Amino acid sequence: MLQLQQICWHTSRLPQNASIVRTSVHQTSVRNMAGWNPFSRKKKNKDMYEEEAESEEMVQYRKELDSLTKEVRDEYIQSRRNKSRLSASDRQILHGKPPYTGITFQYVDSQRLPKFRRPMFGRYGAKKTGINPGELWPTKRDVELAKEWESLYQPKSLHEMMEDIHREREAKETTKQRREELIDANLEKHENLVAAWQNRIQAKTRLEENAKNRRARVLAELKEEFGYEVNPNDEIMSTKIQEREKVLIKEERELKRKLKMEKQKEMEKENATK
């Protein structure tokens, strides 16, 4: 009786989709109860609750029943644990498995075409999808259409386009190499270029300082001549300042020319003595 109660309790806790297992358990329990008579005098009371030795078929049946019960219960638990509300195909994709839609169940004609089955085969393989790779090759008609499309919409053949790409790459490499050579050459001349730039800056600075000193000298001479500081923006004074500056510039040039001639004479004397 205790065993019967346990079986009934377990079957009552099975999910609704385990009706087959529940029916089998109840049938087994009824058959066991039908063979038990509490008022029979053929057996002693001590043998009343002794269990008969089960046959191999019964043992195998119990094992199959237990495994089926476990499978049904596991399936029920997994269904209760699914809180994502995703479809079966989407859950397959989420777990890295091929979807049922298009592989197991083909609802529309587009799912039977190679265009749909090629990416499925490439992503999940032949073992999981069961797709024959031979079905994915283009047909002769597809090849002819591809050639016709290329002839209409591609003025150049694939070989010619590849040659153009190679020529473009070579031209880019040549331009890059020339640019690098120019940079290397300029780096070698870097010190000379920097020195020339510094000389230009220094010359410009000297010219500005000379012009500033010249203007200050002219203003000092005019102050000494008139006895007061003149306004350089005045038309008359600005004319006198410009004339005086021209005279001073001429004197400076003459002085430079004399110094240059003296240096040349000294160099000629040194060369003559050598």
XYZ file of N, CA and C in Angstrom:
822
model
N 0.828 -1.203 0.000
C 0.000 0.000 0.000
C 0.876 1.272 0.000
N 1.967 1.203 0.769
C 2.852 2.365 0.819
C 3.438 2.670 -0.558
N 3.819 1.599 -1.272
C 4.362 1.804 -2.619
C 3.315 2.379 -3.553
N 2.075 1.897 -3.413
C 0.986 2.415 -4.234
C 0.749 3.891 -3.966
N 0.774 4.293 -2.712
C 0.576 5.707 -2.373
C 1.691 6.588 -2.945
N 2.918 6.078 -2.887
C 4.039 6.857 -3.441
C 3.889 7.035 -4.942
N 3.486 5.974 -5.645
C 3.326 6.070 -7.099
C 2.233 7.063 -7.442
N 1.108 6.972 -6.711
C 0.000 7.898 -6.977
C 0.400 9.342 -6.672
N 1.171 9.547 -5.597
C 1.593 10.909 -5.249
C 2.507 11.485 -6.327
N 3.470 10.637 -6.828
C 4.372 11.106 -7.876
C 3.626 11.404 -9.161
N 2.672 10.569 -9.506
C 1.933 10.808 -10.749
C 1.062 12.041 -10.651
N 0.570 12.342 -9.467
C -0.246 13.547 -9.311
C 0.561 14.818 -9.467
N 1.888 14.782 -9.226
C 2.749 15.952 -9.349
C 3.333 16.115 -10.748
N 3.044 15.189 -11.644
C 3.555 15.328 -12.999
C 2.836 16.447 -13.720
N 3.447 17.072 -14.726
C 2.778 18.141 -15.480
C 1.648 17.600 -16.330
N 0.871 18.484 -16.900
C -0.300 18.097 -17.656
C 0.068 17.328 -18.914
N 1.195 17.610 -19.513
C 1.573 16.929 -20.747
C 2.171 15.559 -20.487
N 2.098 15.045 -19.263
C 2.584 13.702 -18.920
C 1.415 12.766 -18.683
N 0.353 12.933 -19.444
C -0.837 12.095 -19.242
C -0.545 10.650 -19.595
N 0.323 10.405 -20.570
C 0.643 9.025 -20.974
C 1.328 8.302 -19.840
N 2.273 8.989 -19.192
C 2.988 8.352 -18.078
C 2.043 8.088 -16.925
N 1.146 9.053 -16.614
C 0.198 8.889 -15.505
C -0.736 7.694 -15.755
N -1.166 7.547 -17.002
C -2.064 6.430 -17.337
C -1.358 5.099 -17.176
N -0.106 5.022 -17.595
C 0.651 3.771 -17.470
C 0.858 3.406 -16.017
N 1.169 4.403 -15.178
C 1.390 4.129 -13.754
C 0.107 3.641 -13.090
N -1.015 4.276 -13.432
C -2.295 3.861 -12.844
C -2.666 2.445 -13.283
N -2.434 2.132 -14.556
C -2.741 0.784 -15.018
C -1.905 -0.256 -14.283
N -0.643 0.042 -14.085
C 0.213 -0.894 -13.347
C -0.269 -1.062 -11.912
N -0.665 0.059 -11.292
C -1.141 -0.012 -9.908
C -2.429 -0.818 -9.810
N -3.342 -0.654 -10.780
C -4.613 -1.397 -10.752
C -4.361 -2.884 -10.920
N -3.431 -3.235 -11.819
C -3.139 -4.665 -12.006
C -2.552 -5.270 -10.736
N -1.688 -4.510 -10.051
C -1.127 -5.030 -8.799
C -2.195 -5.192 -7.728
N -3.133 -4.239 -7.641
C -4.201 -4.332 -6.636
C -5.189 -5.446 -6.960
N -5.392 -5.715 -8.249
C -6.334 -6.782 -8.613
C -5.828 -8.154 -8.184
N -4.575 -8.325 -8.111
C -4.034 -9.629 -7.711
C -3.860 -9.779 -6.213
N -4.286 -8.783 -5.448
C -4.119 -8.871 -3.981
C -5.478 -9.004 -3.312
N -5.644 -10.061 -2.484
C -6.897 -10.330 -1.764
C -6.578 -10.418 -0.284
N -7.038 -9.463 0.522
C -6.700 -9.490 1.961
C -7.411 -10.603 2.742
N -8.486 -11.190 2.173
C -9.253 -12.239 2.887
C -8.869 -13.645 2.448
N -7.858 -13.739 1.586
C -7.448 -15.072 1.127
C -6.710 -15.801 2.240
N -6.985 -17.127 2.381
C -6.331 -17.951 3.401
C -5.248 -18.841 2.825
N -4.968 -18.660 1.550
C -3.962 -19.511 0.939
C -2.567 -19.159 1.412
N -2.373 -17.850 1.808
C -1.050 -17.413 2.261
C -1.132 -16.987 3.696
N -0.049 -17.061 4.341
C 0.045 -16.626 5.717
C 0.097 -15.102 5.782
N -0.214 -14.550 6.973
C -0.206 -13.089 7.128
C 1.177 -12.495 6.954
N 2.194 -13.254 7.313
C 3.534 -12.707 7.197
C 3.975 -12.564 5.740
N 3.327 -13.422 4.849
C 3.671 -13.323 3.427
C 2.747 -12.366 2.684
N 1.821 -11.733 3.400
C 0.840 -10.879 2.729
C 1.504 -9.660 2.096
N 2.453 -9.071 2.818
C 3.090 -7.846 2.346
C 4.439 -8.085 1.681
N 4.772 -9.349 1.467
C 6.024 -9.633 0.771
C 5.851 -9.387 -0.726
N 6.799 -8.748 -1.306
C 6.752 -8.436 -2.732
C 7.286 -9.608 -3.532
N 6.589 -9.890 -4.627
C 7.050 -10.953 -5.501
C 8.254 -10.463 -6.308
N 9.091 -11.403 -6.683
C 10.267 -11.058 -7.491
C 9.821 -10.572 -8.864
N 10.276 -9.407 -9.232
C 9.884 -8.832 -10.509
C 10.668 -9.476 -11.644
N 10.016 -9.617 -12.766
C 10.661 -10.178 -13.949
C 11.536 -9.127 -14.621
N 12.357 -9.599 -15.563
C 13.238 -8.681 -16.281
C 12.435 -7.690 -17.111
N 11.322 -8.156 -17.662
C 10.485 -7.256 -18.456
C 9.922 -6.135 -17.596
N 9.503 -6.506 -16.367
C 8.955 -5.494 -15.475
C 10.023 -4.493 -15.052
N 11.241 -4.999 -14.810
C 12.341 -4.102 -14.440
C 12.659 -3.139 -15.583
N 12.704 -3.689 -16.790
C 12.964 -2.848 -17.951
C 11.851 -1.831 -18.150
N 10.598 -2.306 -17.915
C 9.464 -1.388 -18.057
C 9.539 -0.256 -17.045
N 9.938 -0.595 -15.813
C 10.050 0.452 -14.786
C 11.146 1.453 -15.145
N 12.238 0.954 -15.677
C 13.318 1.860 -16.068
C 12.867 2.806 -17.184
N 12.187 2.220 -18.181
C 11.685 3.073 -19.262
C 10.674 4.082 -18.741
N 9.838 3.641 -17.802
C 8.847 4.542 -17.229
C 9.510 5.678 -16.460
N 10.546 5.342 -15.695
C 11.263 6.381 -14.946
C 11.957 7.370 -15.878
N 12.588 6.840 -16.927
C 13.267 7.736 -17.863
C 12.280 8.641 -18.584
N 11.119 8.062 -18.980
C 10.098 8.866 -19.641
C 9.544 9.929 -18.700
N 9.340 9.550 -17.455
C 8.857 10.516 -16.462
C 9.864 11.647 -16.271
N 11.148 11.290 -16.206
C 12.193 12.301 -16.031
C 12.255 13.243 -17.238
N 12.138 12.678 -18.446
C 12.171 13.519 -19.639
C 11.004 14.485 -19.669
N 9.808 13.961 -19.337
C 8.635 14.821 -19.363
C 8.746 15.921 -18.313
N 9.252 15.562 -17.145
C 9.385 16.559 -16.084
C 10.455 17.596 -16.428
N 11.566 17.149 -17.012
C 12.600 18.101 -17.433
C 12.072 19.056 -18.503
N 11.295 18.505 -19.431
C 10.711 19.350 -20.461
C 9.754 20.367 -19.846
N 8.997 19.936 -18.871
C 8.068 20.854 -18.208
C 8.831 21.945 -17.451
N 9.920 21.563 -16.785
C 10.715 22.541 -16.030
C 11.340 23.553 -16.984
N 11.880 23.071 -18.116
C 12.476 23.988 -19.081
C 11.449 24.936 -19.661
N 10.241 24.424 -19.900
C 9.200 25.313 -20.423
C 8.797 26.372 -19.402
N 8.839 26.016 -18.132
C 8.517 26.989 -17.093
C 9.649 27.993 -16.878
N 10.853 27.595 -17.173
C 11.999 28.471 -16.994
C 12.158 29.455 -18.149
N 11.501 29.223 -19.259
C 11.600 30.100 -20.415
C 10.751 31.342 -20.184
N 11.402 32.437 -19.793
C 10.700 33.695 -19.522
C 10.948 34.741 -20.613
N 11.681 34.386 -21.642
C 12.022 35.372 -22.667
C 10.889 35.621 -23.661
N 9.962 34.686 -23.737
C 8.847 34.762 -24.692
C 9.320 34.772 -26.139
N 10.492 34.220 -26.365
C 10.979 34.080 -27.733
C 10.374 32.847 -28.376
N 10.313 32.896 -29.691
C 9.844 31.719 -30.405
C 10.913 30.633 -30.358
N 10.503 29.422 -30.762
C 11.441 28.297 -30.717
C 12.631 28.541 -31.645
N 12.380 29.113 -32.820
C 13.471 29.379 -33.758
C 14.417 30.451 -33.226
N 13.838 31.479 -32.611
C 14.685 32.535 -32.055
C 15.527 32.029 -30.892
N 14.964 31.131 -30.097
C 15.750 30.555 -28.999
C 16.872 29.679 -29.540
N 16.631 28.990 -30.632
C 17.689 28.203 -31.256
C 18.834 29.104 -31.727
N 18.468 30.206 -32.369
C 19.494 31.139 -32.846
C 20.257 31.739 -31.678
N 19.539 32.042 -30.576
C 20.186 32.620 -29.397
C 21.229 31.688 -28.808
N 20.986 30.384 -28.875
C 21.923 29.400 -28.332
C 22.895 28.867 -29.384
N 22.982 29.542 -30.529
C 23.942 29.137 -31.548
C 23.542 27.899 -32.322
N 22.266 27.621 -32.414
C 21.765 26.458 -33.130
C 20.931 26.926 -34.315
N 20.791 26.077 -35.350
C 19.993 26.483 -36.515
C 18.518 26.618 -36.153
N 17.815 27.583 -36.732
C 16.395 27.747 -36.418
C 15.561 26.635 -37.034
N 14.396 26.445 -36.445
C 13.473 25.457 -37.003
C 12.840 25.976 -38.294
N 12.549 27.272 -38.322
C 11.916 27.868 -39.489
C 12.900 27.911 -40.647
N 12.548 27.283 -41.738
C 13.397 27.253 -42.914
C 14.284 26.035 -42.995
N 14.594 25.395 -41.863
C 15.426 24.202 -41.859
C 14.561 22.955 -41.635
N 13.898 22.912 -40.485
C 13.013 21.777 -40.198
C 11.638 21.977 -40.821
N 11.105 23.199 -40.680
C 9.783 23.518 -41.214
C 9.943 24.621 -42.264
N 9.587 24.307 -43.494
C 9.686 25.261 -44.602
C 8.276 25.712 -44.961
N 7.972 26.939 -44.523
C 6.610 27.436 -44.677
C 6.376 28.115 -46.032
N 7.387 28.741 -46.588
C 7.236 29.467 -47.849
C 8.261 28.941 -48.847
N 8.031 29.264 -50.119
C 8.917 28.766 -51.170
C 10.311 29.381 -51.087
N 10.402 30.615 -50.578
C 11.716 31.264 -50.504
C 12.668 30.539 -49.559
N 12.112 29.773 -48.603
C 12.957 29.031 -47.666
C 13.510 27.755 -48.280
N 13.049 27.395 -49.455
C 13.562 26.215 -50.153
C 14.606 26.580 -51.196
N 14.814 27.859 -51.428
C 15.754 28.302 -52.453
C 17.180 28.286 -51.920
N 18.162 28.126 -52.811
C 19.567 28.172 -52.372
C 19.968 29.505 -51.759
N 19.294 30.591 -52.164
C 19.626 31.896 -51.612
C 19.425 31.942 -50.111
N 18.416 31.226 -49.597
C 18.179 31.169 -48.145
C 19.022 30.086 -47.481
N 19.241 28.992 -48.174
C 19.914 27.852 -47.552
C 21.429 27.990 -47.531
N 21.982 28.814 -48.438
C 23.440 28.994 -48.441
C 23.954 29.602 -47.136
N 23.388 30.738 -46.666
C 23.899 31.287 -45.384
C 23.651 30.371 -44.203
N 22.557 29.588 -44.221
C 22.314 28.633 -43.143
C 23.407 27.552 -43.135
N 23.751 27.080 -44.326
C 24.806 26.064 -44.426
C 26.162 26.645 -44.021
N 26.437 27.882 -44.448
C 27.721 28.489 -44.104
C 27.862 28.793 -42.625
N 26.757 29.079 -41.934
C 26.830 29.446 -40.522
C 26.803 28.215 -39.604
N 25.951 27.238 -39.905
C 25.743 26.121 -38.979
C 26.303 24.795 -39.483
N 26.650 24.698 -40.771
C 27.247 23.480 -41.283
C 26.227 22.455 -41.725
N 26.736 21.420 -42.389
C 25.855 20.385 -42.933
C 25.334 19.446 -41.860
N 26.104 19.241 -40.801
C 25.689 18.285 -39.773
C 24.479 18.774 -39.003
N 24.413 20.047 -38.672
C 23.299 20.579 -37.893
C 22.084 20.888 -38.755
N 22.322 21.323 -39.987
C 21.200 21.715 -40.842
C 20.691 20.583 -41.715
N 21.560 19.616 -42.018
C 21.150 18.538 -42.913
C 21.029 18.969 -44.360
N 21.666 20.080 -44.724
C 21.593 20.590 -46.092
C 22.689 19.937 -46.928
N 22.332 19.510 -48.115
C 23.274 18.909 -49.042
C 24.036 20.020 -49.765
N 25.358 20.062 -49.677
C 26.100 21.150 -50.337
C 25.906 21.184 -51.848
N 25.615 20.026 -52.453
C 25.420 19.997 -53.897
C 24.226 20.799 -54.356
N 23.251 21.030 -53.469
C 22.069 21.798 -53.844
C 22.345 23.302 -53.901
N 23.478 23.726 -53.346
C 23.750 25.154 -53.222
C 24.533 25.719 -54.393
N 25.054 24.864 -55.271
C 25.814 25.355 -56.411
C 24.883 26.036 -57.411
N 25.348 27.084 -58.087
C 24.499 27.739 -59.093
C 24.255 26.825 -60.295
N 23.092 26.937 -60.849
C 22.736 26.139 -62.015
C 23.315 26.779 -63.284
N 23.196 26.057 -64.381
C 23.681 26.601 -65.654
C 22.928 27.868 -66.018
N 21.647 27.884 -65.710
C 20.847 29.072 -65.997
C 21.343 30.269 -65.187
N 21.682 30.045 -63.915
C 22.203 31.129 -63.077
C 23.533 31.652 -63.613
N 24.380 30.742 -64.088
C 25.675 31.157 -64.642
C 25.479 31.981 -65.905
N 24.564 31.557 -66.763
C 24.287 32.304 -67.991
C 23.740 33.691 -67.679
N 22.825 33.777 -66.697
C 22.287 35.084 -66.323
C 23.369 35.988 -65.748
N 24.281 35.414 -64.960
C 25.376 36.213 -64.398
C 26.288 36.746 -65.500
N 26.581 35.907 -66.494
C 27.414 36.365 -67.606
C 26.710 37.461 -68.406
N 25.413 37.295 -68.622
C 24.659 38.304 -69.348
C 24.623 39.626 -68.587
N 24.459 39.547 -67.272
C 24.444 40.759 -66.452
C 25.792 41.464 -66.514
N 26.876 40.693 -66.435
C 28.210 41.300 -66.502
C 28.449 41.956 -67.852
N 27.977 41.322 -68.916
C 28.180 41.907 -70.247
C 27.391 43.189 -70.441
N 26.230 43.324 -69.767
C 25.395 44.499 -69.931
C 25.803 45.652 -69.017
N 26.067 45.334 -67.743
C 26.268 46.377 -66.738
C 27.719 46.564 -66.327
N 28.616 45.729 -66.821
C 30.033 45.891 -66.538
C 30.784 45.991 -67.859
N 31.217 47.191 -68.244
C 31.868 47.335 -69.564
C 33.184 46.580 -69.673
N 33.841 46.344 -68.560
C 35.115 45.642 -68.575
C 34.953 44.264 -67.943
N 35.770 43.352 -68.401
C 35.742 42.013 -67.823
C 36.463 42.003 -66.475
N 36.333 40.898 -65.780
C 36.967 40.786 -64.465
C 38.480 40.879 -64.582
N 39.047 40.284 -65.608
C 40.504 40.340 -65.795
C 40.975 41.768 -66.023
N 40.246 42.531 -66.839
C 40.618 43.915 -67.091
C 40.488 44.778 -65.841
N 39.423 44.557 -65.065
C 39.275 45.325 -63.834
C 40.391 45.012 -62.840
N 40.808 43.751 -62.765
C 41.924 43.388 -61.886
C 43.217 44.043 -62.341
N 43.435 44.108 -63.655
C 44.645 44.781 -64.166
C 44.618 46.271 -63.833
N 43.434 46.906 -63.963
C 43.325 48.326 -63.604
C 43.641 48.550 -62.132
N 43.167 47.650 -61.293
C 43.434 47.775 -59.854
C 44.924 47.634 -59.579
N 45.568 46.686 -60.260
C 47.011 46.512 -60.070
C 47.781 47.750 -60.532
N 47.364 48.329 -61.655
C 48.040 49.534 -62.132
C 47.850 50.697 -61.158
N 46.657 50.842 -60.613
C 46.421 51.905 -59.634
C 47.298 51.710 -58.395
N 47.389 50.474 -57.944
C 48.239 50.199 -56.780
C 49.699 50.521 -57.079
N 50.171 50.142 -58.272
C 51.559 50.436 -58.630
C 51.804 51.941 -58.711
N 50.816 52.675 -59.275
C 50.967 54.135 -59.357
C 51.022 54.750 -57.962
N 50.175 54.272 -57.056
C 50.192 54.780 -55.685
C 51.515 54.475 -55.001
N 52.023 53.278 -55.225
C 53.308 52.912 -54.617
C 54.438 53.769 -55.170
N 54.390 54.032 -56.482
C 55.428 54.877 -57.080
C 55.384 56.294 -56.520
N 54.166 56.837 -56.427
C 54.023 58.198 -55.865
C 54.496 58.243 -54.418
N 54.147 57.223 -53.667
C 54.570 57.161 -52.270
C 56.088 57.075 -52.157
N 56.700 56.259 -53.029
C 58.153 56.112 -52.985
C 58.855 57.423 -53.336
N 58.338 58.127 -54.358
C 58.932 59.416 -54.716
C 58.795 60.424 -53.587
N 57.652 60.431 -52.962
C 57.438 61.343 -51.835
C 58.412 61.047 -50.699
N 58.625 59.774 -50.402
C 59.556 59.408 -49.338
C 60.985 59.796 -49.707
N 61.341 59.630 -50.990
C 62.686 60.036 -51.416
C 62.870 61.541 -51.274
N 61.822 62.303 -51.639
C 61.903 63.754 -51.487
C 62.038 64.150 -50.022
N 61.318 63.466 -49.160
C 61.414 63.766 -47.722
C 62.812 63.449 -47.200
N 63.380 62.316 -47.650
C 64.742 61.963 -47.216
C 65.753 63.005 -47.690
N 65.579 63.450 -48.937
C 66.506 64.467 -49.453
C 66.372 65.772 -48.689
N 65.165 66.154 -48.386
C 64.969 67.393 -47.618
C 65.499 67.266 -46.196
N 65.392 66.067 -45.620
C 65.952 65.881 -44.280
C 67.470 66.019 -44.297
N 68.096 65.542 -45.386
C 69.538 65.719 -45.490
C 69.913 67.198 -45.599
N 69.056 67.990 -46.265
C 69.313 69.422 -46.410
C 68.716 70.233 -45.265
N 68.225 69.551 -44.263
C 67.497 70.243 -43.203
C 68.357 71.300 -42.505
N 69.579 70.935 -42.176
C 70.447 71.862 -41.445
C 70.760 73.099 -42.292
N 71.057 72.860 -43.592
C 71.357 74.005 -44.459
C 70.134 74.903 -44.635
N 68.956 74.295 -44.770
C 67.735 75.084 -44.934
C 67.424 75.898 -43.684
N 67.651 75.271 -42.514
C 67.400 75.985 -41.261
C 68.377 77.143 -41.110
N 69.637 76.900 -41.477
C 70.634 77.975 -41.379
C 70.287 79.129 -42.328
N 69.843 78.791 -43.559
C 69.464 79.851 -44.502
C 68.257 80.626 -43.983
N 67.321 79.910 -43.394
C 66.146 80.598 -42.843
C 66.541 81.536 -41.699
N 67.426 81.070 -40.845
C 67.893 81.920 -39.745
C 68.636 83.140 -40.265
N 69.427 82.956 -41.337
C 70.140 84.106 -41.921
C 69.158 85.128 -42.479
N 68.083 84.628 -43.119
C 67.080 85.563 -43.641
C 66.398 86.328 -42.510
N 66.101 85.620 -41.429
C 65.456 86.290 -40.294
C 66.392 87.332 -39.690
N 67.658 86.964 -39.569
C 68.627 87.911 -38.997
C 68.823 89.123 -39.897
N 68.858 88.896 -41.203
C 69.018 90.019 -42.136
C 67.812 90.946 -42.062
N 66.627 90.339 -41.998
C 65.429 91.161 -41.890
C 65.421 91.955 -40.593
N 65.860 91.306 -39.529
C 65.927 92.003 -38.237
C 66.928 93.150 -38.279
N 68.089 92.924 -38.917
C 69.096 93.984 -39.025
C 68.573 95.164 -39.834
N 67.853 94.872 -40.917
C 67.295 95.954 -41.725
C 66.292 96.773 -40.918
N 65.464 96.073 -40.138
C 64.495 96.806 -39.318
C 65.190 97.651 -38.264
N 66.246 97.073 -37.650
C 66.984 97.853 -36.641
C 67.700 99.056 -37.276
N 68.266 98.839 -38.459
C 68.941 99.956 -39.136
C 67.948 101.063 -39.488
N 66.761 100.653 -39.973
C 65.746 101.666 -40.313
C 65.295 102.405 -39.068
N 65.151 101.670 -37.969
C 64.739 102.308 -36.719
C 65.809 103.271 -36.223
N 67.060 102.852 -36.252
C 68.159 103.724 -35.807
C 68.298 104.944 -36.724
N 68.100 104.697 -38.039
C 68.189 105.809 -38.988
C 67.102 106.851 -38.709
N 65.879 106.376 -38.464
C 64.785 107.306 -38.169
C 65.075 108.078 -36.873
N 65.582 107.360 -35.856
C 65.908 108.051 -34.598
C 67.017 109.090 -34.810
N 67.985 108.768 -35.654
C 69.080 109.715 -35.926
C 68.554 110.959 -36.648
N 67.655 110.732 -37.617
C 67.103 111.879 -38.365
C 66.278 112.769 -37.453
N 65.450 112.162 -36.595
C 64.634 112.946 -35.678
C 65.502 113.725 -34.689
N 66.604 113.114 -34.259
C 67.513 113.816 -33.344
C 68.158 115.009 -34.047
N 68.553 114.867 -35.313
C 69.154 115.978 -36.052
C 68.154 117.114 -36.257
N 66.900 116.744 -36.575
C 65.882 117.775 -36.771
C 65.547 118.486 -35.461
N 65.545 117.757 -34.378
C 65.311 118.384 -33.068
C 66.416 119.369 -32.746
N 67.649 118.959 -33.037
C 68.768 119.855 -32.773
C 68.714 121.085 -33.690
N 68.206 120.876 -34.911
C 68.138 121.989 -35.860
C 67.026 122.979 -35.505
N 65.822 122.461 -35.142
C 64.677 123.343 -34.861
C 64.514 123.651 -33.377
N 65.117 122.894 -32.536
C 65.046 123.151 -31.102
C 63.849 122.521 -30.424
N 63.145 121.705 -31.098
C 61.993 120.996 -30.489
C 61.769 119.686 -31.276
N 60.991 118.825 -30.650
C 60.705 117.545 -31.288
C 59.685 117.752 -32.402
N 60.071 117.347 -33.597
C 59.194 117.523 -34.754
C 58.192 116.371 -34.835
N 57.091 116.655 -35.524
C 56.060 115.626 -35.721
C 56.352 114.895 -37.024
N 56.656 113.599 -36.973
C 56.990 112.872 -38.220
C 55.800 112.723 -39.156
N 54.569 112.933 -38.626
C 53.379 112.804 -39.476
C 53.080 114.087 -40.250
N 53.749 115.152 -39.907
C 53.562 116.400 -40.631
C 54.140 116.254 -42.042
N 53.431 116.839 -43.035
C 53.832 116.655 -44.431
C 55.221 117.234 -44.685
N 55.462 118.422 -44.189
C 56.759 119.059 -44.429
C 57.872 118.273 -43.749
N 57.631 117.901 -42.487
C 58.641 117.153 -41.750
C 58.855 115.758 -42.321
N 57.765 115.128 -42.741
C 57.923 113.789 -43.317
C 58.754 113.840 -44.598
N 58.599 114.914 -45.385
C 59.409 115.062 -46.603
C 60.882 115.233 -46.253
N 61.166 116.096 -45.256
C 62.552 116.287 -44.832
C 63.147 114.997 -44.266
N 62.321 114.268 -43.500
C 62.815 112.995 -42.923
C 63.173 112.019 -44.034
N 62.325 111.873 -45.039
C 62.606 110.967 -46.147
C 63.853 111.375 -46.914
N 64.033 112.682 -47.150
C 65.228 113.134 -47.855
C 66.489 112.846 -47.064
N 66.401 113.115 -45.735
C 67.575 112.851 -44.899
C 67.879 111.352 -44.827
N 66.840 110.521 -44.780
C 67.054 109.069 -44.745
C 67.707 108.589 -46.037
N 67.276 109.127 -47.164
C 67.897 108.744 -48.432
C 69.386 109.071 -48.426
N 69.761 110.263 -47.859
C 71.170 110.651 -47.777
C 71.935 109.666 -46.894
N 71.330 109.313 -45.760
C 72.007 108.383 -44.848
C 72.152 107.008 -45.477
N 71.128 106.550 -46.199
C 71.217 105.242 -46.870
C 72.342 105.261 -47.907
N 72.460 106.347 -48.641
C 73.523 106.462 -49.628
C 74.887 106.430 -48.955
N 75.019 107.123 -47.829
C 76.296 107.120 -47.097
C 76.627 105.714 -46.596
N 75.623 105.006 -46.110
C 75.853 103.636 -45.628
C 76.301 102.724 -46.762
N 75.704 102.887 -47.923
C 76.102 102.068 -49.070
C 77.541 102.363 -49.484
N 77.902 103.646 -49.475
C 79.271 104.009 -49.819
C 80.257 103.426 -48.814
N 79.862 103.478 -47.536
C 80.730 102.920 -46.508
C 80.903 101.422 -46.682
N 79.810 100.718 -46.981
C 79.895 99.269 -47.211
C 80.768 98.946 -48.420
N 80.615 99.767 -49.468
C 81.411 99.530 -50.684
C 82.903 99.733 -50.403
N 83.244 100.758 -49.629
C 84.645 100.993 -49.284
C 85.199 99.848 -48.440
N 84.403 99.418 -47.456
C 84.862 98.300 -46.626
C 85.074 97.040 -47.453
N 84.190 96.799 -48.396
C 84.310 95.611 -49.249
C 85.562 95.703 -50.110
N 85.851 96.893 -50.652
C 87.044 97.062 -51.477
C 88.300 96.875 -50.642
N 88.297 97.404 -49.415
C 89.459 97.226 -48.546
C 89.706 95.754 -48.232
N 88.621 95.024 -48.010
C 88.782 93.597 -47.734
C 89.350 92.861 -48.945
N 88.892 93.233 -50.127
C 89.414 92.601 -51.335
C 90.903 92.900 -51.514
N 91.307 94.138 -51.231
C 92.719 94.490 -51.350
C 93.561 93.716 -50.361
N 93.052 93.594 -49.144
C 93.799 92.837 -48.143
C 93.944 91.372 -48.552
N 92.865 90.802 -49.113
C 92.942 89.416 -49.559
C 93.903 89.248 -50.723
N 93.974 90.250 -51.631
C 94.902 90.174 -52.731
C 96.347 90.261 -52.232
N 96.567 91.112 -51.241
C 97.919 91.211 -50.664
C 98.315 89.891 -50.014
N 97.404 89.290 -49.286
C 97.725 88.024 -48.616
C 98.010 86.958 -49.654
N 97.270 86.931 -50.718
C 97.508 85.924 -51.764
C 98.846 86.174 -52.461
N 99.183 87.461 -52.622
C 100.453 87.794 -53.278
C 101.643 87.397 -52.416
N 101.535 87.606 -51.112
C 102.636 87.239 -50.208
C 102.800 85.733 -50.128
N 101.701 84.992 -50.264
C 101.794 83.529 -50.234
C 102.473 83.011 -51.507
